[in-house]
Short mmCIF file of C-alpha atoms in Angstrom, two decimals:
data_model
loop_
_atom_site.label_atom_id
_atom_site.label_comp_id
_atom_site.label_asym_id
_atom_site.label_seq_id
_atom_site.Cartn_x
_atom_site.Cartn_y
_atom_site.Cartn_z
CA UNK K 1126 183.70 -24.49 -10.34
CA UNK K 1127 186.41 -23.82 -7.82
CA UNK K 1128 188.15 -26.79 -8.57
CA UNK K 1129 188.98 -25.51 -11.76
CA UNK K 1130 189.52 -21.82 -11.07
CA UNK K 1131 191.84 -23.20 -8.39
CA UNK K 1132 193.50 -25.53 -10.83
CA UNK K 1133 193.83 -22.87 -13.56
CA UNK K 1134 196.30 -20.64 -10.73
CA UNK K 1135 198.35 -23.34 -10.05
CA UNK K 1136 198.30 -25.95 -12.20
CA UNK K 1137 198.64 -29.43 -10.55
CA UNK K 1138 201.07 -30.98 -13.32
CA UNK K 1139 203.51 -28.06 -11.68
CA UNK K 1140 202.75 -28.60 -8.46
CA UNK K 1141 203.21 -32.19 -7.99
CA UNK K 1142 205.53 -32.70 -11.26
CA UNK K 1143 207.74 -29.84 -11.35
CA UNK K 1144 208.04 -27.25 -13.80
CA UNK K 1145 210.33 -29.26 -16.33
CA UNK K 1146 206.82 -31.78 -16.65
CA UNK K 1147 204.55 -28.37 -16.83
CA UNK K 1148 206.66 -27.16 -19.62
CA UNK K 1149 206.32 -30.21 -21.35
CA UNK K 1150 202.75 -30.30 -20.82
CA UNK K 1151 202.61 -26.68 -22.07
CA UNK K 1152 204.31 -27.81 -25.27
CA UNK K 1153 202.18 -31.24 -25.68
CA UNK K 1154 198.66 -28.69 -25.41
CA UNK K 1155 200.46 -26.09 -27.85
CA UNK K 1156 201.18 -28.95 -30.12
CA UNK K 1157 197.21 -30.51 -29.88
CA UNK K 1158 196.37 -26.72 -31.20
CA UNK K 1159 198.81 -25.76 -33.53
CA UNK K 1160 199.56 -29.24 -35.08
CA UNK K 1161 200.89 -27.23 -38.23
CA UNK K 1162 203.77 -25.87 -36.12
CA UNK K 1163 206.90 -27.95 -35.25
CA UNK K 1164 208.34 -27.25 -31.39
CA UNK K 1165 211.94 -28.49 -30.63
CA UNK K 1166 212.08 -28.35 -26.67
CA UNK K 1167 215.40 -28.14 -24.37
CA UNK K 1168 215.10 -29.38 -20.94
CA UNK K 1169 217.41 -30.09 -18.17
CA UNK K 1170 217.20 -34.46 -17.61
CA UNK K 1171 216.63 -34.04 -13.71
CA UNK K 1172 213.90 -32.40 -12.14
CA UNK K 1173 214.47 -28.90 -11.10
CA UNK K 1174 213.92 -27.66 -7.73
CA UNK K 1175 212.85 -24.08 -7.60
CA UNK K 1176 210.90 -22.14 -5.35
CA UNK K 1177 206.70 -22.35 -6.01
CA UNK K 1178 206.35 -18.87 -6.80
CA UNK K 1179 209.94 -18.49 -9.40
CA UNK K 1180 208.23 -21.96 -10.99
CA UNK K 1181 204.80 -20.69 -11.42
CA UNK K 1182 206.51 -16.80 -12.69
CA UNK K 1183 208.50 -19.18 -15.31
CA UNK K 1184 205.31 -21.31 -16.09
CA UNK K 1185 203.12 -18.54 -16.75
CA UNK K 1186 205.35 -16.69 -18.73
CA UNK K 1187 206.12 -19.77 -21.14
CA UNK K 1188 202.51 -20.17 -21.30
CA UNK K 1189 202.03 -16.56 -22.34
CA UNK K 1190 204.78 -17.06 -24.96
CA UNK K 1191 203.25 -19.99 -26.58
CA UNK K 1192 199.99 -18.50 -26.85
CA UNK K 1193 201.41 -15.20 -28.68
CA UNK K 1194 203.45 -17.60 -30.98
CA UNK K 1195 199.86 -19.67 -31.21
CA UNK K 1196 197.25 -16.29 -32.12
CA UNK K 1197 199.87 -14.05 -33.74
CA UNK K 1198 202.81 -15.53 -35.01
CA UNK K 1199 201.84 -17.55 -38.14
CA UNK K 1200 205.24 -19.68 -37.26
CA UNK K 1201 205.90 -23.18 -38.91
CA UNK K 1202 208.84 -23.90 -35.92
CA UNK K 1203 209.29 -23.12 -32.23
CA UNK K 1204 212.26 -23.75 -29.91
CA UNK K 1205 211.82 -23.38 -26.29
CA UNK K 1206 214.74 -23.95 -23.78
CA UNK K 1207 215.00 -24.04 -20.36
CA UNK K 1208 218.18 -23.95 -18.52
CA UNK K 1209 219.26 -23.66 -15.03
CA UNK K 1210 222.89 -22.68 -13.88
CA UNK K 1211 224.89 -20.56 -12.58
CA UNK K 1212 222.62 -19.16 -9.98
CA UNK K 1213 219.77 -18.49 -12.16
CA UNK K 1214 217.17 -20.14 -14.46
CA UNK K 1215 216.83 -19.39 -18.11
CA UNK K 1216 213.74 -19.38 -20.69
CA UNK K 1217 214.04 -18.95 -24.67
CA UNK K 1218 210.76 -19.39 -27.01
CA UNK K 1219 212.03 -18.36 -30.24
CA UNK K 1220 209.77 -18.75 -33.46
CA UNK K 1221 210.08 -18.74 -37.54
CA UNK K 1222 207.05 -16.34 -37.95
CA UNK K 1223 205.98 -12.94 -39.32
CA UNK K 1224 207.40 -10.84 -36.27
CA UNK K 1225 206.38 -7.43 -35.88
CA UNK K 1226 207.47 -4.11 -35.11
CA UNK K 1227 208.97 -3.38 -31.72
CA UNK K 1228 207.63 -0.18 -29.50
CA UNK K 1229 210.37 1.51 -28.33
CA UNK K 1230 208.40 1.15 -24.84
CA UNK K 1231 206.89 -2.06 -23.79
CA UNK K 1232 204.14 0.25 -22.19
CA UNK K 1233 203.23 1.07 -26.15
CA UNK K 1234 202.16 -2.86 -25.98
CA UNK K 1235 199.63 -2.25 -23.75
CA UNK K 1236 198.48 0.64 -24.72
CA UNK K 1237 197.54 -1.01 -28.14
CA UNK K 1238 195.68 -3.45 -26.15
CA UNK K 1239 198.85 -5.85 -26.07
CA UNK K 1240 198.82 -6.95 -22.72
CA UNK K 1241 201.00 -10.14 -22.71
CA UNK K 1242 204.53 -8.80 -22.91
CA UNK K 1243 204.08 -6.18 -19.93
CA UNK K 1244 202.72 -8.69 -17.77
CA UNK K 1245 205.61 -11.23 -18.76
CA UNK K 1246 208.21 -8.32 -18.20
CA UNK K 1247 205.84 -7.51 -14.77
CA UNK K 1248 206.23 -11.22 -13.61
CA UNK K 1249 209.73 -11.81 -13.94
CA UNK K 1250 211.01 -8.10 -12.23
CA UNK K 1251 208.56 -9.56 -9.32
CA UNK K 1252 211.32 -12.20 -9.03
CA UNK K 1253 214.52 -10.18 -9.59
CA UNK K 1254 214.71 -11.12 -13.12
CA UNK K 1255 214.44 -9.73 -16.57
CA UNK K 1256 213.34 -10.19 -20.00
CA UNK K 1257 214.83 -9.60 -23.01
CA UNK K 1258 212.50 -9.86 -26.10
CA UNK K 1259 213.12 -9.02 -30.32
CA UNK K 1260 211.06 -9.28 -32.91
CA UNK K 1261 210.97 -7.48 -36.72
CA UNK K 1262 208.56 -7.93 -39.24
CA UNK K 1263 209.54 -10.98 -41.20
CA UNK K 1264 212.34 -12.51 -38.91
CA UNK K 1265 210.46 -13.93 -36.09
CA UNK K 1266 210.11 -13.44 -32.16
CA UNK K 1267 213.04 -14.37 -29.57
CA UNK K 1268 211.88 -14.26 -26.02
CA UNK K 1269 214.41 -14.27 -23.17
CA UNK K 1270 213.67 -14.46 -19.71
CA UNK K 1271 216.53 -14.65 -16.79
CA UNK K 1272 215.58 -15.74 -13.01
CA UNK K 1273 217.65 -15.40 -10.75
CA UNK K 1274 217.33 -18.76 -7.79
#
């Protein structure tokens, strides 16, 4: 049993692969689920090197995003990207599906019982960064996430 609680905080695809090979194994277990929904995926060639903690932020967050798109999206596509450059690393899960209304306060989220987009927005000002995220009923759900490395 601890095995796998310790293995479900930090995955060991991430740590001994790298988060480029956790995001693709994020996408293959999205894809077993959902096999309805197509996902394009952009990822840098190399392997990244980023700090364990900024890796594991970025991990959990996509993970978070896929599972939204996965229980509440109704998509048909998904694009994720990942990017690094510039000084920072960049994450974009954008999806085809029913959107929904926008708070004006991510705080409203929560208080609905939404608790995935505050802790996304929680994990990446832990690391300097910030997240950008848009959604309307019947045009989807772009998720933007900016760490700075």
């Amino acid at each position: 049993e601890l095995r796998a609680i310790l293995k479900a905080l930090r995955p060991v695809h991430l740590r001994h692969l790298g988060l480029v090979t956790g995001l693709k194994t994020l996408v293959f277990q999205f894809c077993e689920r959902h096999p309805e929904v197509t996902v394009l995926i952009e990822l840098p060639e190399e392997p990244v090197e980023l700090d364990g903690e900024t890796e594991l932020a970025l991990y959990r967050i996509a993970q978070e995003g896929l599972n939204n798109v996965g229980r509440h999206a109704n998509a048909t596509r998904v694009d994720l990207t990942f990017r690094v450059g510039d000084g920072a690393a960049t994450l974009e899960i954008r999806d085809d599906g029913q959107g929904f209304e926008m708070p004006a306060k991510a705080i409203d989220l929560a208080r609905a019982g939404h608790f995935g987009v505050l802790g996304t927005m929680e994990r990446a000002d832990m690391h300097g960064g910030r997240v950008d995220l848009k959604s309307s009923p019947g045009e989807g759900t772009w998720l933007h996430v900016w760490m700075p490395i």
